[in-house]
Amino acid sequence: GLDGVSGTWRLATPNAEGEIDRSIARVVDRMSFFIRGIAQSRIDESVNPERVVRIEPHQERVRVALDDWGPVELSLDGRQRRARSADGQPLRVRAALQGEHLTLVQAANEGARVSYFSGARRGDTMRMTVRVQSPRLPEDIVYRLDYRRVR
């Protein structure tokens, strides 16, 4: 189940912004010179490391909060529900459990963010792997952040 990822988690990756910026640059560098700057600033605005992640399982459901977003309660069977982004944009959100991993999909009209949460064996650390997808990007932006259990 979700034992390995349930709880409250605090960002533990040093220079998380730098990690994300490098991941963005790898993708943006493949774009045309004319749209590169616009793309970079737009993505920089929307892609930020979450400082605190809360995952609370309850039977066949899970409540997820990422910084100011949520908590949103989701069914673990992949059923989609409507929610809003932290800045009020409409989202389609779903969650699924695959073994010990929780997958969270946040989809908007211009693209999607897929977050994979997996706990370490010791139980005090969690990794969040994020994949940002958009038809406007030449490939997905992928980055990984590590978290430490708070409680």
JSON list of C-alpha atoms in Angstrom, two decimals:
[
{"chain": "A", "resi": 1, "resn": "GLY", "atom": "CA", "xyz": [0.00, 0.00, 0.00]},
{"chain": "A", "resi": 2, "resn": "LEU", "atom": "CA", "xyz": [0.88, 3.60, 0.61]},
{"chain": "A", "resi": 3, "resn": "ASP", "atom": "CA", "xyz": [2.81, 3.12, 3.87]},
{"chain": "A", "resi": 4, "resn": "GLY", "atom": "CA", "xyz": [6.10, 4.13, 2.26]},
{"chain": "A", "resi": 5, "resn": "VAL", "atom": "CA", "xyz": [4.75, 7.49, 1.08]},
{"chain": "A", "resi": 6, "resn": "SER", "atom": "CA", "xyz": [2.07, 8.40, 3.62]},
{"chain": "A", "resi": 7, "resn": "GLY", "atom": "CA", "xyz": [2.75, 11.31, 5.93]},
{"chain": "A", "resi": 8, "resn": "THR", "atom": "CA", "xyz": [4.09, 14.85, 5.77]},
{"chain": "A", "resi": 9, "resn": "TRP", "atom": "CA", "xyz": [7.33, 15.37, 3.84]},
{"chain": "A", "resi": 10, "resn": "ARG", "atom": "CA", "xyz": [9.75, 18.30, 3.63]},
{"chain": "A", "resi": 11, "resn": "LEU", "atom": "CA", "xyz": [11.99, 19.00, 0.62]},
{"chain": "A", "resi": 12, "resn": "ALA", "atom": "CA", "xyz": [15.51, 17.66, 1.22]},
{"chain": "A", "resi": 13, "resn": "THR", "atom": "CA", "xyz": [17.14, 18.17, -2.20]},
{"chain": "A", "resi": 14, "resn": "PRO", "atom": "CA", "xyz": [19.83, 20.85, -1.91]},
{"chain": "A", "resi": 15, "resn": "ASN", "atom": "CA", "xyz": [19.46, 23.51, -4.64]},
{"chain": "A", "resi": 16, "resn": "ALA", "atom": "CA", "xyz": [16.20, 22.01, -5.91]},
{"chain": "A", "resi": 17, "resn": "GLU", "atom": "CA", "xyz": [15.61, 25.11, -8.08]},
{"chain": "A", "resi": 18, "resn": "GLY", "atom": "CA", "xyz": [18.94, 24.49, -9.82]},
{"chain": "A", "resi": 19, "resn": "GLU", "atom": "CA", "xyz": [18.00, 20.85, -10.48]},
{"chain": "A", "resi": 20, "resn": "ILE", "atom": "CA", "xyz": [14.72, 21.91, -12.05]},
{"chain": "A", "resi": 21, "resn": "ASP", "atom": "CA", "xyz": [16.31, 24.76, -14.04]},
{"chain": "A", "resi": 22, "resn": "ARG", "atom": "CA", "xyz": [18.81, 22.31, -15.59]},
{"chain": "A", "resi": 23, "resn": "SER", "atom": "CA", "xyz": [15.99, 19.93, -16.54]},
{"chain": "A", "resi": 24, "resn": "ILE", "atom": "CA", "xyz": [14.04, 22.78, -18.15]},
{"chain": "A", "resi": 25, "resn": "ALA", "atom": "CA", "xyz": [17.12, 24.08, -19.99]},
{"chain": "A", "resi": 26, "resn": "ARG", "atom": "CA", "xyz": [17.84, 20.64, -21.49]},
{"chain": "A", "resi": 27, "resn": "VAL", "atom": "CA", "xyz": [14.42, 20.66, -23.16]},
{"chain": "A", "resi": 28, "resn": "VAL", "atom": "CA", "xyz": [14.17, 24.37, -23.99]},
{"chain": "A", "resi": 29, "resn": "ASP", "atom": "CA", "xyz": [17.60, 24.33, -25.66]},
{"chain": "A", "resi": 30, "resn": "ARG", "atom": "CA", "xyz": [16.11, 22.04, -28.32]},
{"chain": "A", "resi": 31, "resn": "MET", "atom": "CA", "xyz": [13.48, 24.63, -29.25]},
{"chain": "A", "resi": 32, "resn": "SER", "atom": "CA", "xyz": [13.74, 27.30, -31.92]},
{"chain": "A", "resi": 33, "resn": "PHE", "atom": "CA", "xyz": [15.75, 30.37, -30.96]},
{"chain": "A", "resi": 34, "resn": "PHE", "atom": "CA", "xyz": [12.69, 32.61, -31.39]},
{"chain": "A", "resi": 35, "resn": "ILE", "atom": "CA", "xyz": [10.47, 30.86, -28.85]},
{"chain": "A", "resi": 36, "resn": "ARG", "atom": "CA", "xyz": [13.17, 29.71, -26.45]},
{"chain": "A", "resi": 37, "resn": "GLY", "atom": "CA", "xyz": [13.11, 32.78, -24.17]},
{"chain": "A", "resi": 38, "resn": "ILE", "atom": "CA", "xyz": [9.32, 32.89, -23.94]},
{"chain": "A", "resi": 39, "resn": "ALA", "atom": "CA", "xyz": [9.14, 29.16, -23.28]},
{"chain": "A", "resi": 40, "resn": "GLN", "atom": "CA", "xyz": [11.85, 29.36, -20.60]},
{"chain": "A", "resi": 41, "resn": "SER", "atom": "CA", "xyz": [10.14, 32.13, -18.63]},
{"chain": "A", "resi": 42, "resn": "ARG", "atom": "CA", "xyz": [6.69, 30.52, -18.91]},
{"chain": "A", "resi": 43, "resn": "ILE", "atom": "CA", "xyz": [7.96, 27.17, -17.69]},
{"chain": "A", "resi": 44, "resn": "ASP", "atom": "CA", "xyz": [10.06, 28.76, -14.93]},
{"chain": "A", "resi": 45, "resn": "GLU", "atom": "CA", "xyz": [6.90, 30.44, -13.60]},
{"chain": "A", "resi": 46, "resn": "SER", "atom": "CA", "xyz": [4.86, 27.25, -13.53]},
{"chain": "A", "resi": 47, "resn": "VAL", "atom": "CA", "xyz": [7.45, 24.67, -12.42]},
{"chain": "A", "resi": 48, "resn": "ASN", "atom": "CA", "xyz": [8.66, 25.07, -8.85]},
{"chain": "A", "resi": 49, "resn": "PRO", "atom": "CA", "xyz": [9.84, 22.61, -6.21]},
{"chain": "A", "resi": 50, "resn": "GLU", "atom": "CA", "xyz": [7.20, 21.87, -3.60]},
{"chain": "A", "resi": 51, "resn": "ARG", "atom": "CA", "xyz": [8.58, 22.48, -0.10]},
{"chain": "A", "resi": 52, "resn": "VAL", "atom": "CA", "xyz": [6.00, 20.34, 1.70]},
{"chain": "A", "resi": 53, "resn": "VAL", "atom": "CA", "xyz": [4.12, 17.27, 0.44]},
{"chain": "A", "resi": 54, "resn": "ARG", "atom": "CA", "xyz": [1.29, 15.65, 2.41]},
{"chain": "A", "resi": 55, "resn": "ILE", "atom": "CA", "xyz": [-0.10, 12.23, 1.49]},
{"chain": "A", "resi": 56, "resn": "GLU", "atom": "CA", "xyz": [-2.89, 10.80, 3.64]},
{"chain": "A", "resi": 57, "resn": "PRO", "atom": "CA", "xyz": [-4.32, 7.44, 2.59]},
{"chain": "A", "resi": 58, "resn": "HIS", "atom": "CA", "xyz": [-7.80, 6.46, 3.74]},
{"chain": "A", "resi": 59, "resn": "GLN", "atom": "CA", "xyz": [-9.10, 3.05, 2.59]},
{"chain": "A", "resi": 60, "resn": "GLU", "atom": "CA", "xyz": [-9.48, 3.23, -1.23]},
{"chain": "A", "resi": 61, "resn": "ARG", "atom": "CA", "xyz": [-8.80, 6.96, -1.32]},
{"chain": "A", "resi": 62, "resn": "VAL", "atom": "CA", "xyz": [-5.93, 9.37, -0.76]},
{"chain": "A", "resi": 63, "resn": "ARG", "atom": "CA", "xyz": [-5.69, 13.05, 0.18]},
{"chain": "A", "resi": 64, "resn": "VAL", "atom": "CA", "xyz": [-2.77, 14.85, -1.45]},
{"chain": "A", "resi": 65, "resn": "ALA", "atom": "CA", "xyz": [-1.46, 18.37, -0.80]},
{"chain": "A", "resi": 66, "resn": "LEU", "atom": "CA", "xyz": [1.55, 19.96, -2.52]},
{"chain": "A", "resi": 67, "resn": "ASP", "atom": "CA", "xyz": [2.46, 23.27, -0.81]},
{"chain": "A", "resi": 68, "resn": "ASP", "atom": "CA", "xyz": [-0.53, 25.58, -1.43]},
{"chain": "A", "resi": 69, "resn": "TRP", "atom": "CA", "xyz": [-2.32, 23.07, -3.69]},
{"chain": "A", "resi": 70, "resn": "GLY", "atom": "CA", "xyz": [-4.92, 20.88, -2.03]},
{"chain": "A", "resi": 71, "resn": "PRO", "atom": "CA", "xyz": [-5.61, 18.90, -0.11]},
{"chain": "A", "resi": 72, "resn": "VAL", "atom": "CA", "xyz": [-7.52, 17.10, -2.85]},
{"chain": "A", "resi": 73, "resn": "GLU", "atom": "CA", "xyz": [-9.18, 13.78, -2.10]},
{"chain": "A", "resi": 74, "resn": "LEU", "atom": "CA", "xyz": [-8.87, 11.19, -4.86]},
{"chain": "A", "resi": 75, "resn": "SER", "atom": "CA", "xyz": [-9.95, 7.64, -5.50]},
{"chain": "A", "resi": 76, "resn": "LEU", "atom": "CA", "xyz": [-6.98, 5.26, -5.97]},
{"chain": "A", "resi": 77, "resn": "ASP", "atom": "CA", "xyz": [-8.61, 3.54, -8.94]},
{"chain": "A", "resi": 78, "resn": "GLY", "atom": "CA", "xyz": [-7.54, 6.23, -11.42]},
{"chain": "A", "resi": 79, "resn": "ARG", "atom": "CA", "xyz": [-10.96, 7.86, -11.58]},
{"chain": "A", "resi": 80, "resn": "GLN", "atom": "CA", "xyz": [-10.67, 11.50, -12.65]},
{"chain": "A", "resi": 81, "resn": "ARG", "atom": "CA", "xyz": [-12.08, 14.47, -10.78]},
{"chain": "A", "resi": 82, "resn": "ARG", "atom": "CA", "xyz": [-12.10, 18.20, -11.31]},
{"chain": "A", "resi": 83, "resn": "ALA", "atom": "CA", "xyz": [-10.00, 20.49, -9.14]},
{"chain": "A", "resi": 84, "resn": "ARG", "atom": "CA", "xyz": [-8.20, 23.82, -9.44]},
{"chain": "A", "resi": 85, "resn": "SER", "atom": "CA", "xyz": [-4.49, 24.57, -9.63]},
{"chain": "A", "resi": 86, "resn": "ALA", "atom": "CA", "xyz": [-2.90, 26.68, -6.86]},
{"chain": "A", "resi": 87, "resn": "ASP", "atom": "CA", "xyz": [-3.53, 29.76, -9.03]},
{"chain": "A", "resi": 88, "resn": "GLY", "atom": "CA", "xyz": [-7.15, 28.84, -9.78]},
{"chain": "A", "resi": 89, "resn": "GLN", "atom": "CA", "xyz": [-6.90, 27.18, -13.21]},
{"chain": "A", "resi": 90, "resn": "PRO", "atom": "CA", "xyz": [-9.21, 24.21, -13.88]},
{"chain": "A", "resi": 91, "resn": "LEU", "atom": "CA", "xyz": [-7.51, 20.80, -13.64]},
{"chain": "A", "resi": 92, "resn": "ARG", "atom": "CA", "xyz": [-8.45, 17.18, -14.21]},
{"chain": "A", "resi": 93, "resn": "VAL", "atom": "CA", "xyz": [-6.80, 15.15, -11.47]},
{"chain": "A", "resi": 94, "resn": "ARG", "atom": "CA", "xyz": [-6.44, 11.43, -10.83]},
{"chain": "A", "resi": 95, "resn": "ALA", "atom": "CA", "xyz": [-4.35, 9.13, -8.65]},
{"chain": "A", "resi": 96, "resn": "ALA", "atom": "CA", "xyz": [-3.38, 5.49, -8.94]},
{"chain": "A", "resi": 97, "resn": "LEU", "atom": "CA", "xyz": [-1.49, 3.03, -6.80]},
{"chain": "A", "resi": 98, "resn": "GLN", "atom": "CA", "xyz": [1.02, 0.73, -8.50]},
{"chain": "A", "resi": 99, "resn": "GLY", "atom": "CA", "xyz": [2.63, -1.52, -5.92]},
{"chain": "A", "resi": 100, "resn": "GLU", "atom": "CA", "xyz": [4.29, 0.84, -3.45]},
{"chain": "A", "resi": 101, "resn": "HIS", "atom": "CA", "xyz": [4.21, 3.84, -5.82]},
{"chain": "A", "resi": 102, "resn": "LEU", "atom": "CA", "xyz": [1.59, 6.57, -5.94]},
{"chain": "A", "resi": 103, "resn": "THR", "atom": "CA", "xyz": [1.02, 8.30, -9.28]},
{"chain": "A", "resi": 104, "resn": "LEU", "atom": "CA", "xyz": [-0.68, 11.70, -9.37]},
{"chain": "A", "resi": 105, "resn": "VAL", "atom": "CA", "xyz": [-1.77, 13.20, -12.71]},
{"chain": "A", "resi": 106, "resn": "GLN", "atom": "CA", "xyz": [-2.71, 16.88, -12.90]},
{"chain": "A", "resi": 107, "resn": "ALA", "atom": "CA", "xyz": [-3.93, 17.70, -16.41]},
{"chain": "A", "resi": 108, "resn": "ALA", "atom": "CA", "xyz": [-4.82, 21.11, -17.82]},
{"chain": "A", "resi": 109, "resn": "ASN", "atom": "CA", "xyz": [-5.63, 22.15, -21.37]},
{"chain": "A", "resi": 110, "resn": "GLU", "atom": "CA", "xyz": [-2.05, 23.13, -22.19]},
{"chain": "A", "resi": 111, "resn": "GLY", "atom": "CA", "xyz": [-0.36, 20.05, -20.75]},
{"chain": "A", "resi": 112, "resn": "ALA", "atom": "CA", "xyz": [-0.01, 17.72, -17.80]},
{"chain": "A", "resi": 113, "resn": "ARG", "atom": "CA", "xyz": [2.18, 17.04, -14.83]},
{"chain": "A", "resi": 114, "resn": "VAL", "atom": "CA", "xyz": [2.66, 13.45, -13.69]},
{"chain": "A", "resi": 115, "resn": "SER", "atom": "CA", "xyz": [4.20, 12.99, -10.24]},
{"chain": "A", "resi": 116, "resn": "TYR", "atom": "CA", "xyz": [5.47, 9.57, -9.08]},
{"chain": "A", "resi": 117, "resn": "PHE", "atom": "CA", "xyz": [5.99, 9.17, -5.33]},
{"chain": "A", "resi": 118, "resn": "SER", "atom": "CA", "xyz": [8.09, 6.29, -4.00]},
{"chain": "A", "resi": 119, "resn": "GLY", "atom": "CA", "xyz": [9.28, 5.71, -0.46]},
{"chain": "A", "resi": 120, "resn": "ALA", "atom": "CA", "xyz": [12.67, 4.38, 0.58]},
{"chain": "A", "resi": 121, "resn": "ARG", "atom": "CA", "xyz": [12.96, 1.07, 2.43]},
{"chain": "A", "resi": 122, "resn": "ARG", "atom": "CA", "xyz": [13.95, 2.77, 5.69]},
{"chain": "A", "resi": 123, "resn": "GLY", "atom": "CA", "xyz": [10.77, 4.83, 5.57]},
{"chain": "A", "resi": 124, "resn": "ASP", "atom": "CA", "xyz": [12.25, 8.26, 6.34]},
{"chain": "A", "resi": 125, "resn": "THR", "atom": "CA", "xyz": [12.81, 9.45, 2.77]},
{"chain": "A", "resi": 126, "resn": "MET", "atom": "CA", "xyz": [10.64, 9.72, -0.32]},
{"chain": "A", "resi": 127, "resn": "ARG", "atom": "CA", "xyz": [11.46, 10.52, -3.93]},
{"chain": "A", "resi": 128, "resn": "MET", "atom": "CA", "xyz": [9.12, 12.48, -6.17]},
{"chain": "A", "resi": 129, "resn": "THR", "atom": "CA", "xyz": [9.80, 12.12, -9.89]},
{"chain": "A", "resi": 130, "resn": "VAL", "atom": "CA", "xyz": [7.97, 14.71, -11.96]},
{"chain": "A", "resi": 131, "resn": "ARG", "atom": "CA", "xyz": [7.26, 14.58, -15.70]},
{"chain": "A", "resi": 132, "resn": "VAL", "atom": "CA", "xyz": [5.91, 17.78, -17.29]},
{"chain": "A", "resi": 133, "resn": "GLN", "atom": "CA", "xyz": [4.22, 17.09, -20.63]},
{"chain": "A", "resi": 134, "resn": "SER", "atom": "CA", "xyz": [3.02, 19.56, -23.24]},
{"chain": "A", "resi": 135, "resn": "PRO", "atom": "CA", "xyz": [2.39, 19.33, -26.98]},
{"chain": "A", "resi": 136, "resn": "ARG", "atom": "CA", "xyz": [4.48, 22.51, -27.27]},
{"chain": "A", "resi": 137, "resn": "LEU", "atom": "CA", "xyz": [7.61, 20.88, -25.81]},
{"chain": "A", "resi": 138, "resn": "PRO", "atom": "CA", "xyz": [9.98, 18.81, -27.96]},
{"chain": "A", "resi": 139, "resn": "GLU", "atom": "CA", "xyz": [10.18, 16.29, -25.08]},
{"chain": "A", "resi": 140, "resn": "ASP", "atom": "CA", "xyz": [9.00, 15.94, -21.49]},
{"chain": "A", "resi": 141, "resn": "ILE", "atom": "CA", "xyz": [10.73, 17.84, -18.69]},
{"chain": "A", "resi": 142, "resn": "VAL", "atom": "CA", "xyz": [11.73, 15.31, -16.03]},
{"chain": "A", "resi": 143, "resn": "TYR", "atom": "CA", "xyz": [13.21, 16.01, -12.60]},
{"chain": "A", "resi": 144, "resn": "ARG", "atom": "CA", "xyz": [13.55, 14.22, -9.25]},
{"chain": "A", "resi": 145, "resn": "LEU", "atom": "CA", "xyz": [13.32, 15.66, -5.76]},
{"chain": "A", "resi": 146, "resn": "ASP", "atom": "CA", "xyz": [13.98, 13.97, -2.42]},
{"chain": "A", "resi": 147, "resn": "TYR", "atom": "CA", "xyz": [11.94, 14.52, 0.73]},
{"chain": "A", "resi": 148, "resn": "ARG", "atom": "CA", "xyz": [12.41, 13.76, 4.42]},
{"chain": "A", "resi": 149, "resn": "ARG", "atom": "CA", "xyz": [9.55, 12.58, 6.63]},
{"chain": "A", "resi": 150, "resn": "VAL", "atom": "CA", "xyz": [8.37, 15.22, 9.09]},
{"chain": "A", "resi": 151, "resn": "ARG", "atom": "CA", "xyz": [5.72, 13.02, 10.77]}
]
